Amino acid sequence: YGDFIFQAMFAATAATIVSGAVAERIKLGFFMVYSLILVAVGYTVAGSWHWGGGFLSSLGGDEGTAFKDFAGSTVVHGFGGAAALAAVIVLGPRKGKYTADGIKPILGHSMPLAAVGVFLLFFGWFGFHGGSVLSAAPGPLGLVFTTTALAAAAGAVASIATAMIVLKKPDLSMALNGLLAGLVSITAGADVVGPWGAVAMGAVGGVIVVFSILFLDKIKIDDPVGAISVHGVVGIWGTISLVFFHTGEPGEFSFVSQLIGVASVYIFAFVFSFILCIVGKAICGIRVSEEEEYEGLDVAEHGVPAYTD
């Protein structure tokens, strides 16, 4: 039962990653059904490949090296990021986001609340990683907590520095996503990487996420919170980079095995999500009307205005 409820939280996380990417234009009813199927079927299948004795846990047999993903850089975050990309492609961008004059920023409601949310995620990450140790041994727990904290801090600092160079300002949204990118970067190898390795992995993740967010905007993939970049793109980096930064014996982890794991989970998640969205679009529609989008989903979908004027 303990393992079940622990995995249930991983599964729920995969669905919440998608929720950020499709925000402000998806039908609530469809998303509820989509999330149920994505978690109950899609995540269960992909997760079993690694954590349920599936083929990723025994790549190469006795002579090979199994796929390594400590707490889900690929199996959780990559799965959610790939599923989110498929959903966004089918759904399309928010109205007015991409215009003939260029990209029009659609500002968030409250950056302080966004910051609080990110720090809640940061706190929760210690639960995910600590729980993934599967014991209360102070040595392994101490290592995992240390690498988690250092990677997050490095990701935030690196994203701030990158934003200052590229955007000419220390953009808060980039800083918050950089912190999360640092966490995603270390998730696959938090138990086998040393402190300086965690700093390096988190910092590179913080740089990657800035350029990924800008690139997706450039090709008109509308992701309001940067979920595809944070979880999907950086998830690839975190899964592969542990091969170079782990502190074990040389050759303990295989670059090829890591690539196979990434490709398998990402392709499956993308195709599964894409099919769900296409079927939903054909049956009932997955997007609110333009009038409802303009009015705001707080009113159109919930009947409870978020603002008094």
Tab-separated table of C-alpha atoms in Angstrom:
chain	number	residue	atom	x	y	z
A	1	TYR	CA	0.000	0.000	0.000
A	2	GLY	CA	2.861	2.369	0.735
A	3	ASP	CA	4.361	1.812	-2.688
A	4	PHE	CA	0.941	2.207	-4.297
A	5	ILE	CA	0.189	5.600	-2.743
A	6	PHE	CA	3.739	6.765	-3.447
A	7	GLN	CA	3.365	5.848	-7.124
A	8	ALA	CA	-0.083	7.467	-7.143
A	9	MET	CA	1.564	10.791	-6.347
A	10	PHE	CA	4.007	10.288	-9.229
A	11	ALA	CA	1.105	9.506	-11.534
A	12	ALA	CA	-0.789	12.604	-10.408
A	13	THR	CA	2.298	14.715	-11.052
A	14	ALA	CA	2.428	13.518	-14.652
A	15	ALA	CA	-1.113	14.841	-15.168
A	16	THR	CA	-0.524	18.161	-13.397
A	17	ILE	CA	2.414	18.871	-15.722
A	18	VAL	CA	-0.037	18.818	-18.620
A	19	SER	CA	-2.483	21.104	-16.795
A	20	GLY	CA	-0.072	24.025	-16.823
A	21	ALA	CA	0.673	23.728	-20.514
A	22	VAL	CA	-2.990	23.666	-21.583
A	23	ALA	CA	-4.188	26.351	-19.172
A	24	GLU	CA	-6.685	29.077	-20.124
A	25	ARG	CA	-8.295	27.362	-23.124
A	26	ILE	CA	-9.086	23.691	-22.447
A	27	LYS	CA	-12.505	22.356	-21.485
A	28	LEU	CA	-12.554	21.256	-17.874
A	29	GLY	CA	-14.735	18.213	-18.552
A	30	PHE	CA	-12.440	16.902	-21.249
A	31	PHE	CA	-9.342	17.515	-19.161
A	32	MET	CA	-10.776	15.545	-16.253
A	33	VAL	CA	-11.447	12.533	-18.505
A	34	TYR	CA	-8.092	12.978	-20.251
A	35	SER	CA	-6.229	13.068	-16.925
A	36	LEU	CA	-7.996	9.952	-15.689
A	37	ILE	CA	-7.051	7.927	-18.772
A	38	LEU	CA	-3.535	9.378	-18.957
A	39	VAL	CA	-2.824	8.421	-15.355
A	40	ALA	CA	-4.735	5.136	-15.110
A	41	VAL	CA	-3.495	3.709	-18.411
A	42	GLY	CA	-0.666	5.750	-19.931
A	43	TYR	CA	1.478	6.397	-16.882
A	44	THR	CA	0.841	2.913	-15.526
A	45	VAL	CA	2.187	1.311	-18.698
A	46	ALA	CA	5.257	3.555	-19.003
A	47	GLY	CA	5.990	3.417	-15.285
A	48	SER	CA	5.860	-0.374	-15.278
A	49	TRP	CA	8.603	-0.491	-17.911
A	50	HIS	CA	11.007	0.869	-15.312
A	51	TRP	CA	9.557	0.374	-11.827
A	52	GLY	CA	7.359	-2.648	-12.472
A	53	GLY	CA	9.960	-5.101	-13.707
A	54	GLY	CA	9.545	-4.109	-17.358
A	55	PHE	CA	12.088	-4.060	-20.150
A	56	LEU	CA	13.818	-0.839	-19.042
A	57	SER	CA	14.765	-2.438	-15.733
A	58	SER	CA	16.674	-5.229	-17.491
A	59	LEU	CA	18.160	-3.687	-20.620
A	60	GLY	CA	20.977	-5.798	-21.997
A	61	GLY	CA	20.401	-8.688	-19.611
A	62	ASP	CA	23.337	-9.802	-17.491
A	63	GLU	CA	25.857	-8.137	-19.798
A	64	GLY	CA	24.081	-4.812	-20.121
A	65	THR	CA	23.285	-1.828	-17.944
A	66	ALA	CA	19.687	-1.190	-16.963
A	67	PHE	CA	18.032	2.159	-17.440
A	68	LYS	CA	18.615	4.459	-14.447
A	69	ASP	CA	15.949	6.914	-13.324
A	70	PHE	CA	15.961	7.341	-9.557
A	71	ALA	CA	12.770	9.374	-9.120
A	72	GLY	CA	11.442	10.085	-12.591
A	73	SER	CA	13.287	12.645	-14.727
A	74	THR	CA	11.965	10.638	-17.665
A	75	VAL	CA	9.312	8.314	-16.268
A	76	VAL	CA	7.411	11.120	-14.504
A	77	HIS	CA	8.584	14.501	-15.772
A	78	GLY	CA	9.487	13.438	-19.288
A	79	PHE	CA	6.222	11.539	-19.586
A	80	GLY	CA	4.251	14.605	-18.513
A	81	GLY	CA	6.251	16.951	-20.736
A	82	ALA	CA	5.816	14.800	-23.840
A	83	ALA	CA	2.111	14.358	-23.148
A	84	ALA	CA	1.776	18.124	-22.663
A	85	LEU	CA	3.483	18.830	-25.997
A	86	ALA	CA	1.012	16.604	-27.837
A	87	ALA	CA	-1.962	18.209	-26.077
A	88	VAL	CA	-0.754	21.739	-26.859
A	89	ILE	CA	-0.213	20.905	-30.532
A	90	VAL	CA	-3.788	19.639	-30.874
A	91	LEU	CA	-5.245	22.403	-28.704
A	92	GLY	CA	-3.481	25.358	-30.322
A	93	PRO	CA	-2.296	28.633	-28.748
A	94	ARG	CA	-4.354	31.063	-26.720
A	95	LYS	CA	-6.167	33.723	-28.728
A	96	GLY	CA	-4.064	36.844	-29.165
A	97	LYS	CA	-0.814	35.204	-28.083
A	98	TYR	CA	0.803	35.214	-31.519
A	99	THR	CA	-0.051	38.204	-33.688
A	100	ALA	CA	1.140	39.721	-36.953
A	101	ASP	CA	3.218	42.101	-34.850
A	102	GLY	CA	4.912	39.298	-32.920
A	103	ILE	CA	4.413	37.575	-29.581
A	104	LYS	CA	2.037	39.288	-27.168
A	105	PRO	CA	2.783	38.448	-23.530
A	106	ILE	CA	-0.246	37.266	-21.541
A	107	LEU	CA	0.683	38.097	-17.979
A	108	GLY	CA	0.001	35.824	-15.045
A	109	HIS	CA	-2.380	36.794	-12.274
A	110	SER	CA	0.142	36.985	-9.428
A	111	MET	CA	3.893	36.472	-9.501
A	112	PRO	CA	4.115	36.283	-5.683
A	113	LEU	CA	1.636	33.392	-5.749
A	114	ALA	CA	3.624	31.780	-8.550
A	115	ALA	CA	6.747	32.029	-6.389
A	116	VAL	CA	4.937	30.495	-3.423
A	117	GLY	CA	3.778	27.651	-5.659
A	118	VAL	CA	7.290	26.950	-6.869
A	119	PHE	CA	8.649	26.863	-3.338
A	120	LEU	CA	5.892	24.425	-2.389
A	121	LEU	CA	7.066	22.246	-5.273
A	122	PHE	CA	10.641	22.630	-4.067
A	123	PHE	CA	9.597	21.447	-0.618
A	124	GLY	CA	7.607	18.568	-2.078
A	125	TRP	CA	10.613	17.416	-4.101
A	126	PHE	CA	12.346	16.394	-0.883
A	127	GLY	CA	9.410	14.077	-0.253
A	128	PHE	CA	9.618	12.557	-3.713
A	129	HIS	CA	13.358	12.041	-3.548
A	130	GLY	CA	13.441	11.053	0.094
A	131	GLY	CA	10.668	8.532	-0.477
A	132	SER	CA	12.469	7.125	-3.501
A	133	VAL	CA	15.336	6.029	-1.235
A	134	LEU	CA	12.833	3.470	0.121
A	135	SER	CA	14.436	3.546	3.557
A	136	ALA	CA	15.165	5.906	6.441
A	137	ALA	CA	18.932	5.347	6.319
A	138	PRO	CA	20.521	8.731	7.129
A	139	GLY	CA	23.440	8.337	4.699
A	140	PRO	CA	21.457	7.841	1.469
A	141	LEU	CA	18.789	10.305	2.605
A	142	GLY	CA	21.398	12.954	3.393
A	143	LEU	CA	22.984	12.584	-0.036
A	144	VAL	CA	19.659	12.806	-1.849
A	145	PHE	CA	18.541	15.863	0.131
A	146	THR	CA	21.878	17.573	-0.490
A	147	THR	CA	21.995	16.960	-4.248
A	148	THR	CA	18.345	17.998	-4.557
A	149	ALA	CA	18.889	21.323	-2.781
A	150	LEU	CA	22.128	22.129	-4.615
A	151	ALA	CA	20.729	21.354	-8.065
A	152	ALA	CA	17.674	23.526	-7.418
A	153	ALA	CA	19.787	26.459	-6.239
A	154	ALA	CA	22.180	26.111	-9.168
A	155	GLY	CA	19.293	25.961	-11.636
A	156	ALA	CA	17.770	29.150	-10.242
A	157	VAL	CA	21.044	31.089	-10.250
A	158	ALA	CA	21.979	29.894	-13.753
A	159	SER	CA	18.575	30.809	-15.185
A	160	ILE	CA	18.758	34.271	-13.617
A	161	ALA	CA	22.218	34.835	-15.091
A	162	THR	CA	21.100	33.552	-18.491
A	163	ALA	CA	18.007	35.751	-18.470
A	164	MET	CA	20.112	38.791	-17.589
A	165	ILE	CA	22.329	38.108	-20.611
A	166	VAL	CA	19.610	37.155	-23.103
A	167	LEU	CA	16.650	39.234	-21.894
A	168	LYS	CA	18.623	42.033	-20.217
A	169	LYS	CA	16.795	41.536	-16.924
A	170	PRO	CA	16.606	38.956	-14.106
A	171	ASP	CA	13.202	37.658	-15.178
A	172	LEU	CA	11.311	36.176	-12.199
A	173	SER	CA	9.365	33.626	-14.237
A	174	MET	CA	12.611	32.340	-15.724
A	175	ALA	CA	14.155	32.167	-12.241
A	176	LEU	CA	11.244	30.099	-10.941
A	177	ASN	CA	11.356	27.774	-13.924
A	178	GLY	CA	15.138	27.569	-13.549
A	179	LEU	CA	14.741	26.356	-9.972
A	180	LEU	CA	12.333	23.672	-11.153
A	181	ALA	CA	14.643	22.805	-14.041
A	182	GLY	CA	17.457	22.227	-11.567
A	183	LEU	CA	15.212	19.849	-9.651
A	184	VAL	CA	14.186	17.948	-12.782
A	185	SER	CA	17.863	17.741	-13.798
A	186	ILE	CA	18.839	15.906	-10.613
A	187	THR	CA	15.761	13.717	-10.278
A	188	ALA	CA	17.149	10.808	-12.299
A	189	GLY	CA	20.465	10.625	-10.450
A	190	ALA	CA	20.024	12.240	-7.053
A	191	ASP	CA	21.277	9.092	-5.311
A	192	VAL	CA	24.411	8.541	-7.428
A	193	VAL	CA	25.719	12.082	-8.031
A	194	GLY	CA	27.981	14.072	-5.725
A	195	PRO	CA	27.441	17.674	-4.595
A	196	TRP	CA	29.479	19.314	-7.373
A	197	GLY	CA	27.907	17.052	-9.972
A	198	ALA	CA	24.490	18.160	-8.740
A	199	VAL	CA	25.513	21.811	-9.055
A	200	ALA	CA	26.714	21.266	-12.623
A	201	MET	CA	23.631	19.314	-13.683
A	202	GLY	CA	21.253	21.825	-12.118
A	203	ALA	CA	23.068	24.815	-13.607
A	204	VAL	CA	22.994	23.409	-17.124
A	205	GLY	CA	19.299	22.621	-16.674
A	206	GLY	CA	18.703	26.246	-15.650
A	207	VAL	CA	20.358	27.467	-18.844
A	208	ILE	CA	18.552	24.968	-21.055
A	209	VAL	CA	15.113	25.919	-19.779
A	210	VAL	CA	15.523	29.600	-20.698
A	211	PHE	CA	16.426	28.847	-24.303
A	212	SER	CA	13.788	26.126	-24.570
A	213	ILE	CA	10.990	28.453	-23.427
A	214	LEU	CA	12.095	31.128	-25.900
A	215	PHE	CA	12.385	28.579	-28.716
A	216	LEU	CA	8.921	27.090	-28.145
A	217	ASP	CA	7.440	30.583	-28.196
A	218	LYS	CA	9.276	31.262	-31.437
A	219	ILE	CA	7.692	28.235	-33.125
A	220	LYS	CA	4.291	29.158	-31.642
A	221	ILE	CA	3.964	26.352	-29.107
A	222	ASP	CA	1.960	28.149	-26.426
A	223	ASP	CA	2.876	26.856	-22.968
A	224	PRO	CA	1.719	29.409	-20.365
A	225	VAL	CA	3.911	28.117	-17.532
A	226	GLY	CA	6.857	26.579	-19.397
A	227	ALA	CA	5.915	23.034	-18.352
A	228	ILE	CA	7.075	21.399	-21.587
A	229	SER	CA	10.493	22.993	-21.261
A	230	VAL	CA	10.913	22.430	-17.519
A	231	HIS	CA	9.754	18.836	-17.404
A	232	GLY	CA	10.070	17.540	-20.945
A	233	VAL	CA	13.189	19.149	-22.360
A	234	VAL	CA	15.175	19.291	-19.126
A	235	GLY	CA	14.024	15.778	-18.260
A	236	ILE	CA	16.088	14.512	-21.187
A	237	TRP	CA	19.165	16.343	-19.908
A	238	GLY	CA	18.736	15.020	-16.380
A	239	THR	CA	18.329	11.439	-17.512
A	240	ILE	CA	21.340	11.419	-19.827
A	241	SER	CA	23.720	13.624	-17.831
A	242	LEU	CA	23.901	11.283	-14.838
A	243	VAL	CA	26.052	9.026	-17.021
A	244	PHE	CA	28.763	11.701	-16.930
A	245	PHE	CA	28.365	12.980	-13.367
A	246	HIS	CA	27.754	9.883	-11.254
A	247	THR	CA	30.320	8.954	-8.624
A	248	GLY	CA	30.262	5.179	-9.160
A	249	GLU	CA	32.487	2.937	-11.243
A	250	PRO	CA	33.172	3.949	-14.862
A	251	GLY	CA	30.643	2.321	-17.164
A	252	GLU	CA	28.181	1.684	-14.342
A	253	PHE	CA	25.496	3.497	-16.308
A	254	SER	CA	25.055	3.239	-20.057
A	255	PHE	CA	24.482	6.218	-22.339
A	256	VAL	CA	22.676	3.928	-24.787
A	257	SER	CA	20.370	2.547	-22.098
A	258	GLN	CA	19.502	6.075	-21.000
A	259	LEU	CA	18.703	7.057	-24.595
A	260	ILE	CA	16.511	3.987	-25.060
A	261	GLY	CA	14.610	4.836	-21.891
A	262	VAL	CA	14.094	8.448	-22.921
A	263	ALA	CA	12.996	7.556	-26.454
A	264	SER	CA	10.613	4.828	-25.287
A	265	VAL	CA	8.813	6.885	-22.659
A	266	TYR	CA	8.700	10.143	-24.622
A	267	ILE	CA	7.401	8.594	-27.835
A	268	PHE	CA	4.807	6.526	-25.996
A	269	ALA	CA	3.584	9.494	-23.922
A	270	PHE	CA	3.400	11.800	-26.944
A	271	VAL	CA	1.480	9.317	-29.102
A	272	PHE	CA	-0.845	8.282	-26.258
A	273	SER	CA	-1.693	11.893	-25.409
A	274	PHE	CA	-2.030	12.886	-29.057
A	275	ILE	CA	-4.547	10.095	-29.687
A	276	LEU	CA	-6.551	11.033	-26.591
A	277	CYS	CA	-6.755	14.658	-27.712
A	278	ILE	CA	-7.632	13.827	-31.319
A	279	VAL	CA	-10.401	11.473	-30.212
A	280	GLY	CA	-11.671	14.022	-27.695
A	281	LYS	CA	-11.629	16.757	-30.301
A	282	ALA	CA	-13.678	14.612	-32.680
A	283	ILE	CA	-16.221	13.492	-30.084
A	284	CYS	CA	-16.895	16.512	-27.900
A	285	GLY	CA	-14.299	19.184	-28.614
A	286	ILE	CA	-11.451	19.948	-26.261
A	287	ARG	CA	-11.318	23.722	-26.409
A	288	VAL	CA	-13.677	26.368	-25.074
A	289	SER	CA	-15.199	28.852	-27.497
A	290	GLU	CA	-13.437	32.112	-28.308
A	291	GLU	CA	-16.094	34.006	-26.348
A	292	GLU	CA	-15.587	31.818	-23.281
A	293	GLU	CA	-11.823	32.173	-23.536
A	294	TYR	CA	-12.154	35.947	-23.688
A	295	GLU	CA	-14.621	35.974	-20.786
A	296	GLY	CA	-12.307	33.818	-18.711
A	297	LEU	CA	-12.666	30.200	-17.649
A	298	ASP	CA	-13.298	31.261	-14.070
A	299	VAL	CA	-16.679	32.508	-15.289
A	300	ALA	CA	-17.366	30.299	-18.314
A	301	GLU	CA	-16.329	26.967	-16.820
A	302	HIS	CA	-16.891	27.486	-13.095
A	303	GLY	CA	-19.409	30.305	-12.798
A	304	VAL	CA	-17.353	31.924	-10.063
A	305	PRO	CA	-15.599	35.154	-11.119
A	306	ALA	CA	-12.070	35.422	-9.769
A	307	TYR	CA	-12.269	39.216	-9.862
A	308	THR	CA	-14.865	41.686	-8.630
A	309	ASP	CA	-14.413	44.230	-11.412
